[in-house]
Amino acid sequence: MSCFTGLSAFPITPASPDGQVDTAALRALIAPLAAAGVDSIGLLGSTGTYAYLSRAERRRALDAALDAAGGRVPVIVGIGALRTDEAVALAQDARAAGAAAGLLAAVSYTPLTDEEVFEHFCAVATGSGLPICIYDNPGTTHFRFTPSLVGRLAQVPGLRALKSPAPDPDTVAGHLDALRRAVPAEFRLGTSGDWNAAEALLAGGEAWYSVAAGLFPEACLAILRAAQAGEAARARGLNARMGPLWDLFREFSSLRVMYAAAGHLGLCRADPPRPILPLPEPVRRRVAEVVDRLALA
C-alpha cells in the first residue's frame, strides 16, 4: 500500500530552546505510533516545527524517527525550505537516510506565483529522486494550490500525492472531485484539518494527515477505519466525540495544544520554539481536562 494512503500521524518535535532536537523524547513519541499501526508517520510537518530547525537537526530528528519506527511504518518527512537548493539538499538527505517520501510546502517570504512554485517543485523532485507529497498549507505559506496547478505538478515524475486542508463538510466532496478530475488515477489525494477529516474520508479522501494522531493514534484510527468501511454514522459519531479537542485546535492552534497535551501526559517537557509561546496555565488546564475526559491518555 502507498505511504500516501490511510492515517499519517504528525508528532511534535521536542527540542531545546536553542533548537537541539531531543532525540530520546522524539523516539518516545514515535514508537507508540508505530505500535498502534498508523499507516505512516509525518515527521517535521508544521506541527513538527520543521521551519525552526537547522538542516543538521532535521537530519538528527529523521535518523531518530526512523530508528524508533523500526522499519514497521514508513516515514514521510518535511523538506520545505525558503531556497530551492536548500529544499533539494533536504530531500537528498531524506532519501539517503531512508525516508519513504518527502512533504514539500511552498515556503517563501516573498509571495510566489504559480510558475515559481511549479519550477520549485520540479527542481526538488528531479534533483532528489525522492517521492514527494505536495503540501498545500495556505495558513502558513499564504499560497494556495489550484486544481489546475496540482494537475500540472501531478505529471512531474516523483510528485505522487497532495496534502490539502479539508474544507467544510458541505464543500469537501466538490473540493476532492475537482482535484480528482485534474490528476492521474494513481495520484493520491489526502487532507489535513482534523475536525473535517471524517467528512473528507467519507467523501473519498485517500489519506488523513493528522495532528491528533501524533499523540492519540487509536482514536484517529477508529474514525479512519469506520470511514473506510463506509460506516458513516459511526465515523461521524466518533468524530463528534473528539469535538472538544477540535474546538481547542481551532481556538489555540493544534501545535500549541499538542505541546500542552504531551506535557500533561508526561511524554516530554519541551516548549514550542520561540517566538511561539506555550499556552498559559488556565488553557493548559483546559487541555488536560479534555484529554482526561476523552480518555485519550
GROMACS .gro file of C-alpha atoms in nm:
model
  297
    1MET     CA    1   0.000   0.000   0.000
    2SER     CA    2   0.116   0.355  -0.077
    3CYS     CA    3   0.257   0.560   0.208
    4PHE     CA    4   0.017   0.829   0.085
    5THR     CA    5  -0.299   0.649   0.195
    6GLY     CA    6  -0.461   0.583   0.533
    7LEU     CA    7  -0.368   0.759   0.855
    8SER     CA    8  -0.048   0.963   0.871
    9ALA     CA    9   0.039   1.069   1.227
   10PHE     CA   10   0.220   1.401   1.277
   11PRO     CA   11   0.401   1.433   1.613
   12ILE     CA   12   0.567   1.739   1.761
   13THR     CA   13   0.948   1.759   1.758
   14PRO     CA   14   1.074   1.815   2.116
   15ALA     CA   15   1.377   2.043   2.115
   16SER     CA   16   1.577   2.264   2.348
   17PRO     CA   17   1.537   2.645   2.342
   18ASP     CA   18   1.844   2.668   2.115
   19GLY     CA   19   1.695   2.426   1.860
   20GLN     CA   20   1.865   2.098   1.950
   21VAL     CA   21   1.627   1.807   1.897
   22ASP     CA   22   1.564   1.586   2.200
   23THR     CA   23   1.603   1.258   2.014
   24ALA     CA   24   1.516   1.044   2.317
   25ALA     CA   25   1.187   1.227   2.362
   26LEU     CA   26   1.117   1.207   1.990
   27ARG     CA   27   1.173   0.831   1.990
   28ALA     CA   28   0.932   0.803   2.282
   29LEU     CA   29   0.668   0.983   2.076
   30ILE     CA   30   0.731   0.783   1.758
   31ALA     CA   31   0.741   0.429   1.898
   32PRO     CA   32   0.374   0.422   2.015
   33LEU     CA   33   0.262   0.543   1.673
   34ALA     CA   34   0.435   0.254   1.502
   35ALA     CA   35   0.296   0.012   1.761
   36ALA     CA   36  -0.058   0.144   1.708
   37GLY     CA   37  -0.041   0.062   1.339
   38VAL     CA   38  -0.069   0.403   1.176
   39ASP     CA   39  -0.013   0.389   0.802
   40SER     CA   40   0.269   0.643   0.805
   41ILE     CA   41   0.444   0.891   1.031
   42GLY     CA   42   0.461   1.252   0.920
   43LEU     CA   43   0.784   1.383   1.066
   44LEU     CA   44   0.878   1.751   1.064
   45GLY     CA   45   0.546   1.880   0.941
   46SER     CA   46   0.415   2.215   1.059
   47THR     CA   47   0.333   2.062   1.398
   48GLY     CA   48   0.685   1.919   1.388
   49THR     CA   49   0.817   2.278   1.354
   50TYR     CA   50   1.045   2.196   1.061
   51ALA     CA   51   1.088   2.563   0.972
   52TYR     CA   52   1.255   2.633   1.308
   53LEU     CA   53   1.525   2.366   1.282
   54SER     CA   54   1.861   2.362   1.107
   55ARG     CA   55   1.942   2.110   0.837
   56ALA     CA   56   2.164   1.917   1.078
   57GLU     CA   57   1.892   1.897   1.344
   58ARG     CA   58   1.635   1.791   1.089
   59ARG     CA   59   1.862   1.505   0.989
   60ARG     CA   60   1.911   1.407   1.356
   61ALA     CA   61   1.535   1.404   1.402
   62LEU     CA   62   1.486   1.189   1.092
   63ASP     CA   63   1.750   0.937   1.197
   64ALA     CA   64   1.589   0.908   1.541
   65ALA     CA   65   1.240   0.868   1.398
   66LEU     CA   66   1.347   0.602   1.151
   67ASP     CA   67   1.517   0.415   1.432
   68ALA     CA   68   1.207   0.436   1.652
   69ALA     CA   69   0.977   0.329   1.368
   70GLY     CA   70   1.198   0.026   1.322
   71GLY     CA   71   1.101  -0.025   0.960
   72ARG     CA   72   0.743  -0.106   1.058
   73VAL     CA   73   0.591   0.222   0.939
   74PRO     CA   74   0.704   0.447   0.652
   75VAL     CA   75   0.822   0.794   0.748
   76ILE     CA   76   0.725   1.097   0.540
   77VAL     CA   77   0.949   1.390   0.628
   78GLY     CA   78   0.909   1.764   0.576
   79ILE     CA   79   1.162   1.901   0.327
   80GLY     CA   80   1.033   2.256   0.288
   81ALA     CA   81   1.280   2.545   0.281
   82LEU     CA   82   1.294   2.905   0.164
   83ARG     CA   83   1.551   2.833  -0.108
   84THR     CA   84   1.515   2.572  -0.380
   85ASP     CA   85   1.872   2.448  -0.336
   86GLU     CA   86   1.811   2.400   0.036
   87ALA     CA   87   1.494   2.202  -0.029
   88VAL     CA   88   1.682   1.984  -0.278
   89ALA     CA   89   1.953   1.919  -0.019
   90LEU     CA   90   1.694   1.830   0.247
   91ALA     CA   91   1.523   1.593   0.005
   92GLN     CA   92   1.856   1.431  -0.074
   93ASP     CA   93   1.923   1.393   0.299
   94ALA     CA   94   1.583   1.231   0.343
   95ARG     CA   95   1.639   0.984   0.064
   96ALA     CA   96   1.987   0.895   0.190
   97ALA     CA   97   1.855   0.837   0.542
   98GLY     CA   98   1.579   0.604   0.423
   99ALA     CA   99   1.265   0.816   0.442
  100ALA     CA  100   0.978   0.683   0.235
  101ALA     CA  101   0.884   1.025   0.098
  102GLY     CA  102   0.912   1.399   0.140
  103LEU     CA  103   0.647   1.657   0.225
  104LEU     CA  104   0.713   1.981   0.036
  105ALA     CA  105   0.541   2.313   0.105
  106ALA     CA  106   0.566   2.631  -0.100
  107VAL     CA  107   0.761   2.814   0.169
  108SER     CA  108   0.854   3.172   0.085
  109TYR     CA  109   0.887   3.519   0.234
  110THR     CA  110   0.802   3.686  -0.096
  111PRO     CA  111   0.463   3.568  -0.232
  112LEU     CA  112   0.514   3.313  -0.510
  113THR     CA  113   0.348   3.281  -0.848
  114ASP     CA  114   0.215   2.952  -0.981
  115GLU     CA  115   0.507   2.928  -1.223
  116GLU     CA  116   0.762   2.982  -0.945
  117VAL     CA  117   0.601   2.708  -0.737
  118PHE     CA  118   0.590   2.475  -1.036
  119GLU     CA  119   0.961   2.525  -1.109
  120HIS     CA  120   1.050   2.486  -0.739
  121PHE     CA  121   0.867   2.155  -0.708
  122CYS     CA  122   1.008   2.023  -1.035
  123ALA     CA  123   1.362   2.107  -0.922
  124VAL     CA  124   1.323   1.931  -0.587
  125ALA     CA  125   1.161   1.622  -0.736
  126THR     CA  126   1.412   1.581  -1.018
  127GLY     CA  127   1.709   1.683  -0.805
  128SER     CA  128   1.648   1.432  -0.530
  129GLY     CA  129   1.470   1.126  -0.669
  130LEU     CA  130   1.258   1.123  -0.353
  131PRO     CA  131   0.881   1.057  -0.382
  132ILE     CA  132   0.711   1.378  -0.278
  133CYS     CA  133   0.373   1.480  -0.141
  134ILE     CA  134   0.267   1.835  -0.229
  135TYR     CA  135   0.190   2.019   0.093
  136ASP     CA  136  -0.085   2.276   0.044
  137ASN     CA  137  -0.084   2.482   0.365
  138PRO     CA  138  -0.208   2.833   0.283
  139GLY     CA  139  -0.247   2.919   0.651
  140THR     CA  140   0.131   2.934   0.687
  141THR     CA  141   0.265   2.976   0.332
  142HIS     CA  142  -0.008   3.213   0.207
  143PHE     CA  143  -0.005   3.021  -0.121
  144ARG     CA  144  -0.297   2.807  -0.234
  145PHE     CA  145  -0.267   2.529  -0.490
  146THR     CA  146  -0.542   2.536  -0.750
  147PRO     CA  147  -0.663   2.213  -0.913
  148SER     CA  148  -0.503   2.323  -1.239
  149LEU     CA  149  -0.161   2.369  -1.076
  150VAL     CA  150  -0.193   2.037  -0.893
  151GLY     CA  151  -0.281   1.877  -1.226
  152ARG     CA  152   0.038   2.015  -1.384
  153LEU     CA  153   0.251   1.904  -1.093
  154ALA     CA  154   0.094   1.557  -1.091
  155GLN     CA  155   0.253   1.498  -1.433
  156VAL     CA  156   0.603   1.553  -1.291
  157PRO     CA  157   0.784   1.226  -1.207
  158GLY     CA  158   0.825   1.192  -0.833
  159LEU     CA  159   0.531   1.413  -0.732
  160ARG     CA  160   0.290   1.147  -0.609
  161ALA     CA  161   0.032   1.295  -0.373
  162LEU     CA  162  -0.136   1.603  -0.230
  163LYS     CA  163  -0.200   1.702   0.130
  164SER     CA  164  -0.455   1.982   0.131
  165PRO     CA  165  -0.667   2.137   0.407
  166ALA     CA  166  -1.013   1.981   0.418
  167PRO     CA  167  -1.282   2.244   0.367
  168ASP     CA  168  -1.615   2.250   0.548
  169PRO     CA  169  -1.825   1.932   0.520
  170ASP     CA  170  -2.068   2.085   0.272
  171THR     CA  171  -1.791   2.164   0.020
  172VAL     CA  172  -1.540   1.883   0.074
  173ALA     CA  173  -1.691   1.650  -0.186
  174GLY     CA  174  -1.667   1.918  -0.453
  175HIS     CA  175  -1.313   2.004  -0.344
  176LEU     CA  176  -1.198   1.645  -0.384
  177ASP     CA  177  -1.390   1.596  -0.708
  178ALA     CA  178  -1.224   1.899  -0.869
  179LEU     CA  179  -0.882   1.768  -0.769
  180ARG     CA  180  -0.955   1.413  -0.881
  181ARG     CA  181  -1.059   1.533  -1.227
  182ALA     CA  182  -0.726   1.719  -1.257
  183VAL     CA  183  -0.484   1.438  -1.170
  184PRO     CA  184  -0.399   1.086  -1.288
  185ALA     CA  185  -0.572   0.792  -1.121
  186GLU     CA  186  -0.257   0.686  -0.937
  187PHE     CA  187  -0.205   1.030  -0.779
  188ARG     CA  188  -0.319   1.023  -0.415
  189LEU     CA  189  -0.540   1.286  -0.253
  190GLY     CA  190  -0.536   1.337   0.122
  191THR     CA  191  -0.645   1.607   0.361
  192SER     CA  192  -0.547   1.773   0.687
  193GLY     CA  193  -0.758   1.975   0.931
  194ASP     CA  194  -0.858   1.715   1.184
  195TRP     CA  195  -1.207   1.844   1.261
  196ASN     CA  196  -1.316   1.799   0.896
  197ALA     CA  197  -1.127   1.475   0.833
  198ALA     CA  198  -1.418   1.235   0.885
  199GLU     CA  199  -1.626   1.403   0.615
  200ALA     CA  200  -1.325   1.421   0.383
  201LEU     CA  201  -1.265   1.048   0.421
  202LEU     CA  202  -1.632   0.971   0.364
  203ALA     CA  203  -1.620   1.188   0.051
  204GLY     CA  204  -1.335   0.984  -0.094
  205GLY     CA  205  -1.019   1.126   0.059
  206GLU     CA  206  -0.749   0.863   0.048
  207ALA     CA  207  -0.535   0.985   0.338
  208TRP     CA  208  -0.580   1.171   0.664
  209TYR     CA  209  -0.271   1.371   0.761
  210SER     CA  210  -0.350   1.408   1.130
  211VAL     CA  211  -0.204   1.621   1.406
  212ALA     CA  212  -0.413   1.448   1.674
  213ALA     CA  213  -0.285   1.108   1.563
  214GLY     CA  214   0.063   1.222   1.667
  215LEU     CA  215  -0.046   1.162   2.027
  216PHE     CA  216  -0.378   0.978   2.000
  217PRO     CA  217  -0.344   0.728   1.715
  218GLU     CA  218  -0.604   0.479   1.838
  219ALA     CA  219  -0.886   0.735   1.847
  220CYS     CA  220  -0.797   0.859   1.499
  221LEU     CA  221  -0.760   0.508   1.360
  222ALA     CA  222  -1.111   0.428   1.482
  223ILE     CA  223  -1.252   0.719   1.279
  224LEU     CA  224  -1.047   0.620   0.974
  225ARG     CA  225  -1.148   0.254   0.984
  226ALA     CA  226  -1.517   0.341   1.021
  227ALA     CA  227  -1.498   0.575   0.722
  228GLN     CA  228  -1.308   0.319   0.516
  229ALA     CA  229  -1.579   0.063   0.593
  230GLY     CA  230  -1.849   0.304   0.480
  231GLU     CA  231  -1.990   0.328   0.833
  232ALA     CA  232  -2.076   0.696   0.805
  233ALA     CA  233  -2.282   0.722   1.123
  234ARG     CA  234  -2.010   0.556   1.329
  235ALA     CA  235  -1.734   0.772   1.176
  236ARG     CA  236  -1.935   1.088   1.244
  237GLY     CA  237  -2.015   0.979   1.598
  238LEU     CA  238  -1.651   0.908   1.677
  239ASN     CA  239  -1.555   1.240   1.523
  240ALA     CA  240  -1.819   1.424   1.727
  241ARG     CA  241  -1.679   1.269   2.044
  242MET     CA  242  -1.347   1.435   1.961
  243GLY     CA  243  -1.523   1.770   1.928
  244PRO     CA  244  -1.379   1.923   2.248
  245LEU     CA  245  -1.028   1.859   2.117
  246TRP     CA  246  -1.115   2.000   1.776
  247ASP     CA  247  -1.252   2.312   1.948
  248LEU     CA  248  -0.920   2.362   2.125
  249PHE     CA  249  -0.733   2.315   1.798
  250ARG     CA  250  -0.940   2.583   1.628
  251GLU     CA  251  -0.913   2.828   1.916
  252PHE     CA  252  -0.544   2.795   2.008
  253SER     CA  253  -0.387   2.606   1.711
  254SER     CA  254  -0.323   2.236   1.705
  255LEU     CA  255   0.053   2.289   1.750
  256ARG     CA  256   0.017   2.470   2.082
  257VAL     CA  257  -0.246   2.227   2.207
  258MET     CA  258  -0.033   1.924   2.122
  259TYR     CA  259   0.264   2.060   2.316
  260ALA     CA  260   0.037   2.111   2.617
  261ALA     CA  261  -0.115   1.764   2.579
  262ALA     CA  262   0.226   1.597   2.551
  263GLY     CA  263   0.337   1.775   2.867
  264HIS     CA  264   0.021   1.673   3.053
  265LEU     CA  265   0.077   1.311   2.954
  266GLY     CA  266   0.438   1.328   3.074
  267LEU     CA  267   0.577   1.238   2.732
  268CYS     CA  268   0.804   1.541   2.708
  269ARG     CA  269   0.853   1.879   2.873
  270ALA     CA  270   0.952   2.077   2.567
  271ASP     CA  271   0.802   2.414   2.478
  272PRO     CA  272   0.735   2.528   2.122
  273PRO     CA  273   1.022   2.712   1.957
  274ARG     CA  274   1.027   3.086   2.020
  275PRO     CA  275   0.869   3.317   1.931
  276ILE     CA  276   0.578   3.071   1.976
  277LEU     CA  277   0.484   3.076   2.343
  278PRO     CA  278   0.342   2.784   2.540
  279LEU     CA  279  -0.023   2.809   2.630
  280PRO     CA  280  -0.097   2.994   2.956
  281GLU     CA  281  -0.169   2.781   3.258
  282PRO     CA  282  -0.551   2.819   3.252
  283VAL     CA  283  -0.560   2.695   2.893
  284ARG     CA  284  -0.321   2.408   2.970
  285ARG     CA  285  -0.566   2.302   3.239
  286ARG     CA  286  -0.843   2.302   2.979
  287VAL     CA  287  -0.631   2.085   2.752
  288ALA     CA  288  -0.562   1.843   3.038
  289GLU     CA  289  -0.932   1.823   3.122
  290VAL     CA  290  -1.024   1.742   2.764
  291VAL     CA  291  -0.754   1.478   2.730
  292ASP     CA  292  -0.863   1.315   3.056
  293ARG     CA  293  -1.236   1.340   2.983
  294LEU     CA  294  -1.197   1.178   2.643
  295ALA     CA  295  -0.974   0.909   2.796
  296LEU     CA  296  -0.711   0.984   2.536
  297ALA     CA  297  -0.421   0.904   2.767
   0.00000   0.00000   0.00000
